[in-house]
Amino acid sequence: MSSASPTPTTGTAGGTRRRRRGPRTWLAALPLLGFTGLCFGLPLGALLFGAVTRTDPDTGATALTGEHLSRSLQGPYLGSLVGSVQLSTLTALLATILGVFFAQAVATSRSRALRDAVLTASGVLANFGGVPLAFAFIATLGISGVVTQLADLTDLGWNLYSFGGLTVVYLYFLVPLMVLVILPAIDGLRPQWREAAENAGAGGWQYWRHVGIPVLAPSLLGGFVLLFGSAFAAHATAAALVGGSVPLVTLKIADALSGNVLVGQENVALALGLDMILIAGLVMAVYLPLQRRSARWLR
Amino acid sequence: MHRTSGRRAAVLLGAAVLSTVTACGAAPDDAAGPAGGGAKSATATSAADFGGMDALVEAAQKEGALHVIALPPDWANYGELIKAFETKYKIKVESENPDASSADEIAAVKSRKGQKRAPDVLDLGIAFARSGAAEGLFAPYRVEVWDKIPAAQKDEAGRWYNDYGGYVSIGCDARRIAHCPQTFADLLKPEYKGKVALNGNPTKSGSAFAGVYAAALANQGSFADIQPGIDFFGKLKQSGNFIPVESTPATVEKGETPISIDWDYLNAGYADQFKDKGVDWKVAVPTDGVYAQYYSQAVNKEAPHPAAARLWMEFLYSPEGQNLWLKGYARPVLLPAMTADGTVDKTFTAKLPQVPGTPSFPASAELDKAKATLAEKWDKAVS
């Protein structure tokens, strides 16, 4: 089981074990730590520095300021953060649920061919994003898209260029990702457990309530966090589809950092980046203790 | 202006910097160095500093290359301009990241100071030209035709000057739309439900921003007041006419953005591009919201190929360069002067959408204010 669940648990466990063995093995990790420090530390440091300082264009002097951060938490910037969190939470929740059902169906079907097909397709689709995905949706479900025209979807209130439309597009790559993540965990549910539960007089729901879901909980949580992060950081698809009409923080950062309209907004973009890191950190902070707890049930 | 705090502070600061700059604008002229000499290329402020055009060409050919950034070949005929420059002067043009934005260009200048890969010349949105000049990123240089560039279209010190531009126009796929809209007021008609698009998000795309500005002018707004334009798109969104998808050649061809508000030279370019593909793309400059904007050229102060950079500027502002822009349906800044002296290519001017009157431009402070208002209010209006 633990091999199927995402890394944090195994990482912590491995870390403790290693520490007991003494400092010499720790040395072997130095290149990795150095690499991590350089490749993650430097950009993070630059981001942090830019987010809390301001350079006066006349004198060239740099001073500390909280202005960028406070601006990033106001008005349309705050709106974009809220919009991103809403969209990511909703899509991650939906994709987690749908992904579990699909994975369960594949796991219980016992058809090798189906399993291979689903896994291959999931591997491809989970990485299908960006502008090509947006354009594929425009061509099928856009206003003059093939399916929209055939089924008169517009009359039914369908609009691809909205919060709802974006949710559907995100699910297109999030559900396959969840199937990939959760399938090994579902495979780990032993049929004997179910038989034992049934012998003890449990119904299907009782089995899931007291055995299945608790055993899957760490993987489910891990999957949700992964999907949340994936949706939270997505940019190109949304940019091509909805422009500014669904406020998202990644779009706002792009506007401020690399546009043809707004001048001198780079530091606010960095502050927004910092906000994103904080939100991701918050999600992890909720996830880690929960995961540790549910991992304890498994021992 | 870079990295300042509030917009208001930025506006004030920018205005202050600009006014001091104008006050001492004549300075670079007197500082002109002695003629000729490769080392002097970086400080030359006119072709005369090299000892004439021939010496400039020679110095540029010695450098052998020109590094440019953010020049899309399908934008205002840049592809042909680059090719013409290469054949005429035997100088290789290294074009990097054609789809980059003005902000990317400024970032490249700053982050590659002293490197060989730094861009030599820049094609910028006007706000970025002004802020870059205020930050001292550009080398002052005056092309030979300097005096013919209207005063409102150039920095007195010669650090940037406008090159080509156009009007906000409404492109329309006449095979899908029975009656093509001619004005902003038309766009509100129910027959255009789910059909009207902009070229991107106006807080990021310059042409989409211009579209909102033009809509403001069409709805009792002014250069100082862009709000009516934002309200107009809010209304379009509510009626279901506005679709937020970014119009690109692909969406135009597919028919997903059958009506697209964009620069007239891009819309006119689409018309040519798609003639054979079953798209009858019509271009109209809306009479109720006439808004024009020009892009600016500047030479990087630390250009790795300083002579080639200056030669590129001379080429762009020569009749040949200006006519090539015209061929791409863009209006070159010297169009009035060239019409007067007869160097303009009349076959190209005849193809331009007709616009009555001469364009006027917002002042720097008005432009900054409009952008601040837009960044604040756009999301709410269209979401």
XYZ file of C-alpha atoms in Angstrom:
682
model
C 0.000 0.000 0.000
C 2.514 2.557 1.067
C 4.305 2.258 -2.223
C 1.154 3.303 -4.010
C 0.438 6.295 -1.823
C 2.210 9.522 -2.806
C 5.619 10.206 -1.430
C 5.339 12.264 1.777
C 4.764 9.274 4.107
C 7.445 7.123 2.610
C 9.752 10.104 2.467
C 9.390 10.864 6.150
C 9.739 7.244 7.149
C 12.857 6.827 5.026
C 14.310 10.020 6.422
C 13.994 8.875 10.037
C 15.500 5.535 9.276
C 18.435 7.086 7.543
C 19.148 9.478 10.326
C 19.525 6.587 12.764
C 22.207 5.103 10.568
C 24.557 8.013 11.136
C 25.863 10.976 9.242
C 27.805 9.211 6.537
C 24.815 8.100 4.459
C 23.456 11.586 4.811
C 26.480 12.826 2.888
C 25.393 10.798 -0.118
C 22.280 12.928 -0.364
C 24.316 16.132 -0.592
C 24.290 16.380 -4.411
C 20.523 15.988 -4.380
C 20.139 18.575 -1.635
C 22.483 20.903 -3.462
C 20.548 20.493 -6.679
C 17.243 21.055 -4.901
C 18.591 24.067 -3.102
C 19.865 25.577 -6.316
C 16.950 24.808 -8.610
C 14.138 25.436 -6.144
C 15.831 27.678 -3.633
C 17.170 30.302 -6.004
C 13.921 31.002 -7.854
C 12.011 30.944 -4.590
C 14.489 33.372 -3.087
C 14.254 35.679 -6.098
C 10.455 35.484 -5.950
C 10.412 36.279 -2.262
C 12.886 39.132 -2.701
C 10.925 40.689 -5.550
C 7.626 40.317 -3.751
C 8.670 42.258 -0.673
C 11.035 44.885 -2.082
C 10.807 47.871 -4.329
C 13.539 49.542 -6.336
C 13.271 53.249 -6.831
C 13.805 53.931 -10.561
C 15.462 57.289 -9.914
C 17.918 56.473 -7.145
C 18.227 52.722 -7.724
C 17.807 52.136 -3.996
C 15.956 48.989 -2.918
C 13.695 49.072 0.104
C 11.428 46.632 1.872
C 7.731 47.065 1.233
C 4.530 45.173 1.921
C 2.765 46.985 -0.883
C 2.983 44.299 -3.544
C 1.656 41.647 -1.212
C -1.213 43.808 -0.025
C -2.087 44.729 -3.613
C -2.033 41.078 -4.573
C -4.714 40.502 -1.949
C -7.040 43.244 -3.152
C -9.564 43.890 -5.871
C -9.264 41.844 -9.054
C -6.077 40.135 -7.830
C -7.890 38.741 -4.798
C -10.791 37.833 -7.077
C -8.461 35.809 -9.273
C -7.031 33.939 -6.273
C -10.533 33.087 -5.068
C -11.556 32.074 -8.582
C -8.552 29.778 -8.929
C -9.154 28.130 -5.547
C -12.838 27.598 -6.371
C -12.167 26.116 -9.781
C -9.317 23.897 -8.533
C -11.277 22.622 -5.532
C -14.374 21.849 -7.568
C -12.531 20.152 -10.428
C -10.232 18.211 -8.081
C -13.220 16.957 -6.046
C -15.187 15.911 -9.115
C -12.163 14.293 -10.726
C -11.289 12.417 -7.524
C -14.778 10.924 -7.323
C -15.053 10.125 -11.031
C -11.509 8.773 -11.146
C -12.188 6.354 -8.280
C -15.302 5.022 -9.983
C -13.474 4.488 -13.270
C -10.511 2.858 -11.579
C -12.790 0.592 -9.547
C -14.629 -0.427 -12.710
C -11.342 -1.262 -14.430
C -9.986 -3.128 -11.388
C -13.064 -5.323 -11.013
C -13.601 -6.011 -14.733
C -10.647 -8.456 -14.795
C -10.233 -7.744 -18.503
C -6.549 -7.347 -19.250
C -7.229 -5.587 -22.544
C -9.552 -3.042 -20.977
C -7.075 -2.380 -18.239
C -4.205 -1.796 -20.635
C -6.335 0.392 -22.854
C -7.547 2.528 -19.949
C -4.078 2.912 -18.485
C -2.523 3.863 -21.814
C -5.308 6.295 -22.613
C -5.044 7.803 -19.130
C -1.322 8.236 -19.495
C -1.796 10.119 -22.740
C -4.817 12.186 -21.719
C -3.385 13.181 -18.343
C -0.651 14.970 -20.268
C -2.908 16.466 -22.917
C -3.236 20.085 -21.947
C -2.469 23.599 -23.007
C -3.525 25.265 -26.212
C -4.032 22.032 -28.205
C -6.577 20.863 -25.631
C -8.304 24.236 -25.684
C -8.518 24.155 -29.441
C -9.800 20.586 -29.475
C -12.622 21.718 -27.217
C -13.290 24.830 -29.273
C -13.623 22.661 -32.362
C -16.044 20.229 -30.730
C -17.880 22.162 -28.046
C -17.280 25.808 -28.923
C -20.057 28.003 -30.226
C -19.644 26.745 -33.784
C -18.208 23.406 -32.644
C -19.306 20.177 -34.288
C -21.088 18.681 -31.281
C -22.612 21.991 -30.242
C -24.138 22.402 -33.699
C -25.378 18.810 -33.991
C -27.004 18.680 -30.574
C -28.133 22.334 -30.361
C -26.276 22.617 -27.066
C -26.422 26.412 -27.076
C -30.190 26.277 -26.710
C -29.722 24.063 -23.668
C -27.601 26.763 -22.043
C -24.172 25.284 -22.818
C -21.334 27.777 -22.969
C -17.749 26.561 -23.216
C -16.343 29.981 -22.353
C -17.515 30.058 -18.749
C -16.723 28.631 -15.324
C -18.790 25.534 -16.125
C -17.138 25.070 -19.506
C -13.692 25.393 -18.002
C -14.621 22.794 -15.356
C -15.463 20.285 -18.074
C -12.200 20.988 -19.913
C -10.141 20.561 -16.735
C -11.894 17.287 -15.919
C -10.711 16.042 -19.291
C -7.129 15.817 -18.061
C -7.730 15.544 -14.305
C -9.878 12.374 -14.359
C -7.269 10.316 -16.269
C -4.619 11.599 -13.867
C -6.712 10.373 -10.927
C -7.209 6.965 -12.569
C -3.438 6.610 -12.895
C -2.868 7.603 -9.282
C -5.607 5.556 -7.645
C -5.590 2.332 -9.661
C -2.596 0.752 -7.860
C -4.240 1.559 -4.514
C -7.523 -0.027 -5.573
C -5.599 -3.069 -6.761
C -4.251 -3.268 -3.217
C -7.725 -3.852 -1.758
C -7.654 -7.597 -1.219
C -10.760 -9.555 -2.190
C -10.372 -11.498 1.075
C -11.229 -8.368 3.042
C -14.479 -8.049 1.198
C -15.244 -11.748 1.689
C -14.443 -11.451 5.383
C -16.706 -8.435 5.699
C -19.501 -10.269 3.899
C -19.080 -13.330 6.112
C -19.434 -11.046 9.095
C -22.732 -9.862 7.646
C -21.678 -6.508 6.190
C -23.471 -5.049 3.165
C -21.700 -3.388 0.264
C -21.982 0.099 1.715
C -20.788 -1.052 5.137
C -17.736 -2.669 3.571
C -16.802 0.578 1.811
C -17.634 2.725 4.822
C -15.541 0.722 7.292
C -12.902 -1.004 5.171
C -12.544 0.244 1.601
C -12.565 4.000 2.035
C -10.382 4.069 5.185
C -7.786 1.920 3.430
C -7.901 4.129 0.341
C -8.007 7.382 2.307
C -4.301 8.267 2.097
C -4.247 7.691 -1.654
C -7.505 9.566 -2.110
C -6.164 12.527 -0.193
C -2.884 12.390 -2.033
C -4.704 12.223 -5.342
C -6.896 15.163 -4.448
C -3.908 17.295 -3.513
C -2.155 16.354 -6.746
C -5.222 17.249 -8.809
C -5.715 20.481 -6.917
C -2.141 21.468 -7.665
C -2.499 20.488 -11.291
C -5.633 22.562 -11.765
C -4.298 25.444 -9.674
C -1.189 25.792 -11.813
C -2.845 25.292 -15.225
C -2.536 28.328 -17.444
C -2.412 27.904 -21.205
C -5.736 26.099 -21.607
C -7.594 28.718 -19.626
C -5.789 31.562 -21.367
C -6.822 30.335 -24.793
C -10.392 29.564 -23.748
C -11.697 32.251 -21.445
C -9.199 35.124 -21.523
C -10.128 37.424 -18.667
C -13.723 36.401 -18.232
C -13.086 33.693 -15.629
C -10.664 35.290 -13.174
C -7.710 32.948 -12.524
C -4.512 33.776 -10.731
C -2.218 32.246 -13.356
C -3.795 34.473 -16.016
C -3.345 37.505 -13.780
C 0.318 36.699 -13.284
C 0.811 36.411 -17.027
C -0.961 39.742 -17.571
C 1.248 41.479 -15.056
C 4.504 39.791 -16.014
C 4.416 39.516 -19.754
C 1.878 41.688 -21.459
C 1.611 44.573 -23.864
C -0.614 46.719 -21.676
C 0.336 46.968 -18.012
C 3.726 48.505 -17.232
C 5.749 47.949 -14.071
C 3.596 45.232 -12.509
C 6.325 42.603 -12.217
C 6.525 42.738 -8.448
C 2.788 42.268 -8.017
C 3.109 39.186 -10.229
C 5.841 37.885 -7.930
C 3.650 38.596 -4.916
C 0.832 36.632 -6.574
C 3.279 33.774 -7.111
C 4.082 33.884 -3.420
C 0.362 33.790 -2.613
C 0.050 30.674 -4.764
C 2.895 29.001 -2.885
C 1.232 29.895 0.416
C -2.094 28.414 -0.708
C -0.389 25.239 -1.913
C 1.426 25.146 1.433
C -1.877 25.500 3.292
C -3.378 22.601 1.348
C -0.333 20.483 2.171
C -0.548 21.545 5.814
C -4.079 20.175 5.978
C -3.194 17.106 3.978
C -0.068 15.940 5.804
C -1.502 15.430 9.320
C -4.638 13.862 7.866
C -2.553 11.521 5.778
C -0.341 10.566 8.692
C -3.475 9.788 10.667
C -5.058 7.654 8.009
C -1.728 5.926 7.387
C -1.775 4.872 11.049
C -5.055 3.008 10.481
C -3.302 0.906 7.913
C -0.673 -0.527 10.220
C 8.524 53.730 -13.809
C 9.353 50.102 -13.359
C 8.692 48.548 -9.986
C 6.937 51.501 -8.506
C 4.060 50.954 -6.177
C 0.597 52.340 -6.750
C -0.559 53.299 -10.183
C -0.993 56.880 -9.110
C 2.578 57.042 -7.944
C 3.626 55.494 -11.234
C 1.696 58.085 -13.211
C 3.141 60.985 -11.235
C 6.625 59.606 -11.372
C 6.421 58.889 -15.073
C 5.155 62.368 -15.748
C 7.958 63.856 -13.666
C 10.627 61.813 -15.420
C 9.201 62.596 -18.823
C 9.097 66.316 -18.183
C 12.704 66.439 -17.019
C 13.636 64.425 -20.070
C 11.926 66.840 -22.418
C 13.596 69.734 -20.647
C 17.071 68.471 -21.462
C 16.061 66.807 -24.702
C 18.603 68.590 -26.886
C 21.571 67.255 -24.967
C 22.396 64.140 -27.060
C 22.869 66.311 -30.150
C 25.768 68.210 -28.662
C 27.293 65.037 -27.288
C 27.712 63.573 -30.773
C 31.102 61.911 -31.078
C 33.662 62.221 -33.848
C 32.948 60.572 -37.177
C 33.650 56.930 -38.039
C 35.339 54.278 -35.916
C 33.822 50.963 -34.765
C 34.041 51.820 -31.091
C 31.956 54.897 -31.660
C 29.021 52.906 -33.080
C 27.491 52.473 -29.661
C 27.286 56.211 -29.067
C 26.444 57.384 -32.576
C 23.254 59.424 -32.552
C 22.892 59.775 -36.319
C 24.266 58.378 -39.562
C 26.414 61.496 -39.832
C 28.323 60.335 -36.736
C 29.569 57.393 -38.773
C 30.472 59.689 -41.636
C 27.380 59.105 -43.718
C 25.159 56.187 -44.714
C 27.882 54.316 -46.618
C 30.128 54.255 -43.575
C 27.187 53.096 -41.450
C 26.487 50.247 -43.871
C 30.152 49.279 -43.800
C 30.297 49.298 -39.996
C 27.102 47.237 -39.827
C 28.375 44.696 -42.332
C 31.512 44.314 -40.277
C 29.299 43.247 -37.368
C 27.482 40.911 -39.724
C 24.382 40.192 -37.677
C 21.345 41.775 -36.074
C 19.557 40.258 -33.132
C 15.829 40.991 -32.979
C 13.061 39.800 -30.698
C 9.268 39.790 -30.799
C 8.831 40.366 -34.536
C 6.133 37.938 -35.763
C 6.574 37.347 -39.503
C 2.785 37.468 -40.056
C 2.398 40.788 -38.240
C 2.412 43.963 -40.348
C 4.599 42.256 -42.975
C 7.621 41.851 -40.684
C 8.571 38.639 -42.456
C 9.215 40.486 -45.704
C 10.899 43.408 -43.943
C 13.435 41.077 -42.361
C 14.094 39.306 -45.655
C 14.513 42.573 -47.541
C 16.986 43.862 -44.964
C 19.001 40.652 -45.144
C 19.265 40.677 -48.951
C 19.943 44.379 -49.246
C 22.750 44.620 -46.698
C 23.950 40.988 -46.461
C 23.437 41.085 -42.711
C 21.954 38.074 -40.993
C 18.874 38.778 -38.878
C 18.617 36.442 -35.895
C 14.951 36.531 -34.936
C 14.173 35.250 -31.481
C 10.816 34.472 -29.861
C 8.604 36.164 -32.488
C 5.482 36.053 -30.323
C 6.999 37.738 -27.282
C 5.324 40.750 -25.720
C 6.643 44.238 -25.008
C 7.192 43.277 -21.378
C 9.293 40.314 -22.515
C 11.412 42.619 -24.673
C 12.149 44.967 -21.789
C 12.925 41.965 -19.579
C 15.341 40.642 -22.235
C 17.156 43.979 -22.391
C 17.565 44.034 -18.623
C 18.474 40.414 -18.045
C 20.982 40.168 -20.896
C 22.945 43.313 -20.282
C 26.400 42.869 -21.782
C 25.562 39.535 -23.433
C 25.814 38.743 -27.120
C 22.243 37.478 -27.141
C 20.735 40.790 -26.066
C 18.245 42.257 -28.558
C 19.705 45.033 -30.702
C 16.449 46.783 -31.517
C 13.000 46.795 -29.959
C 9.469 47.120 -31.267
C 7.412 48.284 -28.317
C 3.968 49.368 -27.185
C 4.028 53.080 -26.481
C 3.800 52.742 -22.683
C 6.798 50.406 -22.658
C 8.752 52.763 -24.917
C 8.127 55.604 -22.486
C 8.960 53.629 -19.359
C 12.039 52.044 -20.945
C 13.327 55.484 -21.962
C 12.721 56.767 -18.444
C 14.785 53.878 -17.127
C 17.631 54.731 -19.497
C 17.550 51.486 -21.469
C 17.643 52.987 -24.967
C 20.350 54.682 -26.998
C 19.315 57.993 -28.541
C 19.517 57.793 -32.317
C 17.954 59.968 -34.991
C 17.272 58.492 -38.392
C 17.933 60.636 -41.464
C 14.234 61.405 -41.915
C 13.883 62.421 -38.261
C 12.394 65.836 -39.044
C 9.551 64.292 -41.027
C 8.271 62.249 -38.083
C 5.450 64.272 -36.484
C 6.461 65.755 -33.132
C 3.678 63.930 -31.281
C 5.046 60.586 -32.486
C 8.604 60.784 -31.199
C 10.672 61.272 -28.088
C 12.446 64.604 -28.482
C 15.701 62.993 -27.323
C 15.434 60.320 -30.025
C 15.284 57.347 -27.678
C 12.084 56.036 -29.281
C 9.829 57.018 -32.134
C 6.671 55.595 -33.587
C 6.962 53.445 -36.641
C 3.714 51.889 -37.835
C 0.199 51.581 -36.594
C -3.412 51.280 -37.513
C -6.991 51.685 -36.493
C -9.237 49.499 -34.404
C -11.400 47.655 -36.885
C -14.172 45.089 -36.987
C -13.365 42.006 -39.025
C -16.293 39.905 -40.142
C -16.751 36.569 -41.887
C -19.248 37.523 -44.578
C -20.105 33.887 -45.347
C -21.387 33.341 -41.824
C -22.739 36.795 -41.036
C -25.548 38.129 -43.233
C -24.979 41.815 -42.476
C -21.490 42.715 -41.322
C -21.467 45.200 -38.430
C -20.047 48.619 -39.312
C -20.086 50.318 -35.908
C -19.790 49.491 -32.236
C -23.503 50.233 -31.852
C -24.229 47.506 -34.416
C -22.450 44.921 -32.295
C -25.238 45.016 -29.716
C -27.819 43.696 -32.189
C -29.266 40.307 -31.204
C -28.261 38.783 -34.543
C -24.622 38.757 -33.394
C -25.253 36.519 -30.379
C -22.137 34.474 -29.541
C -20.111 35.989 -32.382
C -18.074 38.979 -31.189
C -14.471 38.415 -30.028
C -11.388 40.429 -29.136
C -7.764 39.586 -29.907
C -7.109 38.400 -26.345
C -7.571 39.776 -22.889
C -7.384 43.592 -22.837
C -5.324 43.588 -19.650
C -2.655 41.731 -21.622
C -3.129 42.264 -25.348
C -2.482 45.716 -26.786
C -4.984 45.383 -29.611
C -7.745 44.141 -27.283
C -7.037 47.096 -25.018
C -7.360 49.396 -28.020
C -10.689 47.729 -28.821
C -12.036 48.662 -25.400
C -10.639 52.189 -25.751
C -12.360 52.597 -29.123
C -15.615 51.274 -27.662
C -15.314 53.921 -24.954
C -14.972 56.657 -27.596
C -18.042 55.234 -29.326
C -20.068 55.463 -26.124
C -19.552 59.018 -24.876
C -16.242 58.144 -23.279
C -12.962 59.960 -23.887
C -9.207 59.359 -23.720
C -9.490 60.212 -20.033
C -12.488 57.950 -19.435
C -12.399 54.338 -20.607
C -15.237 53.210 -18.333
C -17.977 53.443 -21.011
C -15.929 51.003 -23.087
C -15.758 48.524 -20.210
C -19.509 48.953 -19.666
C -20.072 48.366 -23.374
C -18.332 44.995 -23.245
C -20.215 44.211 -20.028
C -23.415 44.784 -21.991
C -22.138 42.654 -24.875
C -21.320 39.879 -22.427
C -24.756 40.061 -20.819
C -26.538 39.923 -24.138
C -24.441 36.870 -24.987
C -22.865 38.547 -28.016
C -19.351 38.652 -26.585
C -17.270 35.469 -26.539
C -14.094 35.659 -24.472
C -12.092 33.284 -26.667
C -8.975 34.923 -28.055
C -9.317 35.425 -31.793
C -6.367 33.991 -33.691
C -5.894 33.040 -37.351
C -7.007 29.545 -36.307
C -10.282 30.632 -34.690
C -10.965 32.996 -37.581
C -10.487 30.275 -40.150
C -12.596 27.821 -38.178
C -15.405 30.378 -37.847
C -15.370 30.345 -34.054
C -14.743 34.102 -33.966
C -16.811 35.267 -36.947
C -16.582 38.886 -35.774
C -13.252 40.013 -34.384
C -12.262 43.451 -33.123
C -8.588 43.898 -33.970
C -6.068 46.205 -35.649
C -7.111 46.937 -39.222
C -3.784 45.685 -40.588
C -4.197 42.304 -38.899
C -7.816 41.971 -40.028
C -6.860 43.008 -43.563
C -4.035 40.478 -43.455
C -6.509 37.740 -42.504
C -8.625 38.674 -45.507
C -5.686 37.899 -47.823
C -4.621 34.830 -45.904
C -8.036 33.161 -45.977
C -9.300 34.185 -49.395
C -8.605 30.709 -50.783
C -9.974 28.905 -47.757
C -13.615 29.835 -48.053
C -13.524 32.715 -45.592
C -14.705 36.047 -46.959
C -13.216 38.319 -44.317
C -14.496 41.925 -44.456
C -12.857 44.792 -42.587
C -14.607 47.929 -41.372
C -13.183 50.752 -39.285
C -16.129 51.668 -37.012
C -17.107 55.292 -37.578
C -18.387 55.779 -34.037
C -15.167 54.705 -32.311
C -12.134 55.784 -34.321
C -9.003 54.921 -32.398
C -5.490 54.589 -33.770
C -2.291 53.558 -32.084
C 1.294 53.251 -33.249
C 4.083 50.999 -32.094
C 7.539 52.440 -31.400
C 11.095 51.504 -32.290
C 14.080 51.865 -30.008
C 17.756 50.883 -30.035
C 19.059 48.950 -27.052
C 21.641 51.090 -25.269
C 23.882 48.052 -24.885
C 23.162 46.531 -28.276
C 25.706 43.825 -29.162
C 25.554 45.019 -32.796
C 25.267 48.771 -32.407
C 25.924 49.697 -36.036
C 23.583 47.024 -37.431
C 20.920 48.223 -34.997
C 21.216 51.759 -36.316
C 21.206 50.573 -39.907
C 17.997 48.611 -39.200
C 16.409 51.832 -37.973
C 17.481 53.678 -41.125
C 16.072 50.844 -43.199
C 12.714 50.835 -41.395
C 12.272 54.564 -41.921
C 13.477 54.552 -45.524
C 10.779 54.653 -48.248
C 11.502 50.965 -48.877
C 10.875 49.930 -45.257
C 7.851 52.189 -44.866
C 6.295 50.873 -48.067
C 6.806 47.296 -46.880
C 4.766 48.065 -43.776
C 2.186 49.635 -46.002
C 2.113 46.436 -48.014
C 1.196 44.680 -44.758
C -1.741 47.116 -44.409
C -0.054 48.944 -41.517
C 0.106 52.723 -41.707
C 3.749 53.819 -41.529
C 4.448 56.938 -39.513
C 5.869 58.734 -42.575
C 2.759 58.087 -44.675
C 1.708 61.782 -44.760
C 5.235 62.917 -45.655
C 5.604 60.215 -48.296
C 2.215 61.038 -49.786
C 3.383 64.633 -50.089
C 6.731 63.837 -51.736
C 5.363 61.019 -53.875
C 7.552 58.164 -52.578
C 4.549 56.232 -51.297
C 3.436 53.142 -53.209
C -0.107 54.041 -54.276
C -1.209 50.468 -54.994
C -0.922 49.763 -51.279
C -2.560 52.954 -50.021
C -5.531 52.247 -52.270
C -6.090 48.970 -50.427
C -6.197 50.525 -46.938
C -9.591 50.806 -45.258
C -10.687 54.421 -45.624
C -10.808 56.470 -42.426
C -11.979 60.084 -42.323
C -9.926 62.709 -40.502
C -6.548 62.418 -38.793
C -6.046 60.337 -35.665
C -5.404 61.861 -32.271
C -3.621 60.088 -29.432
C -4.127 59.946 -25.669
C -1.554 61.680 -23.489
C 0.733 59.502 -21.408
C -1.137 60.230 -18.193
C -4.510 59.506 -19.823
C -3.233 56.205 -21.154
C -1.913 55.177 -17.739
C -5.195 56.091 -16.107
C -7.193 54.150 -18.676
C -5.038 51.073 -18.099
C -5.395 51.326 -14.337
C -9.172 51.603 -14.660
C -9.280 48.664 -17.040
C -7.147 46.413 -14.808
C -9.462 47.236 -11.911
C -12.834 46.909 -13.605
C -12.538 44.515 -16.549
C -12.895 41.206 -14.672
C -16.080 42.277 -12.967
C -17.653 43.615 -16.145
C -17.260 40.440 -18.187
C -17.365 37.615 -15.634
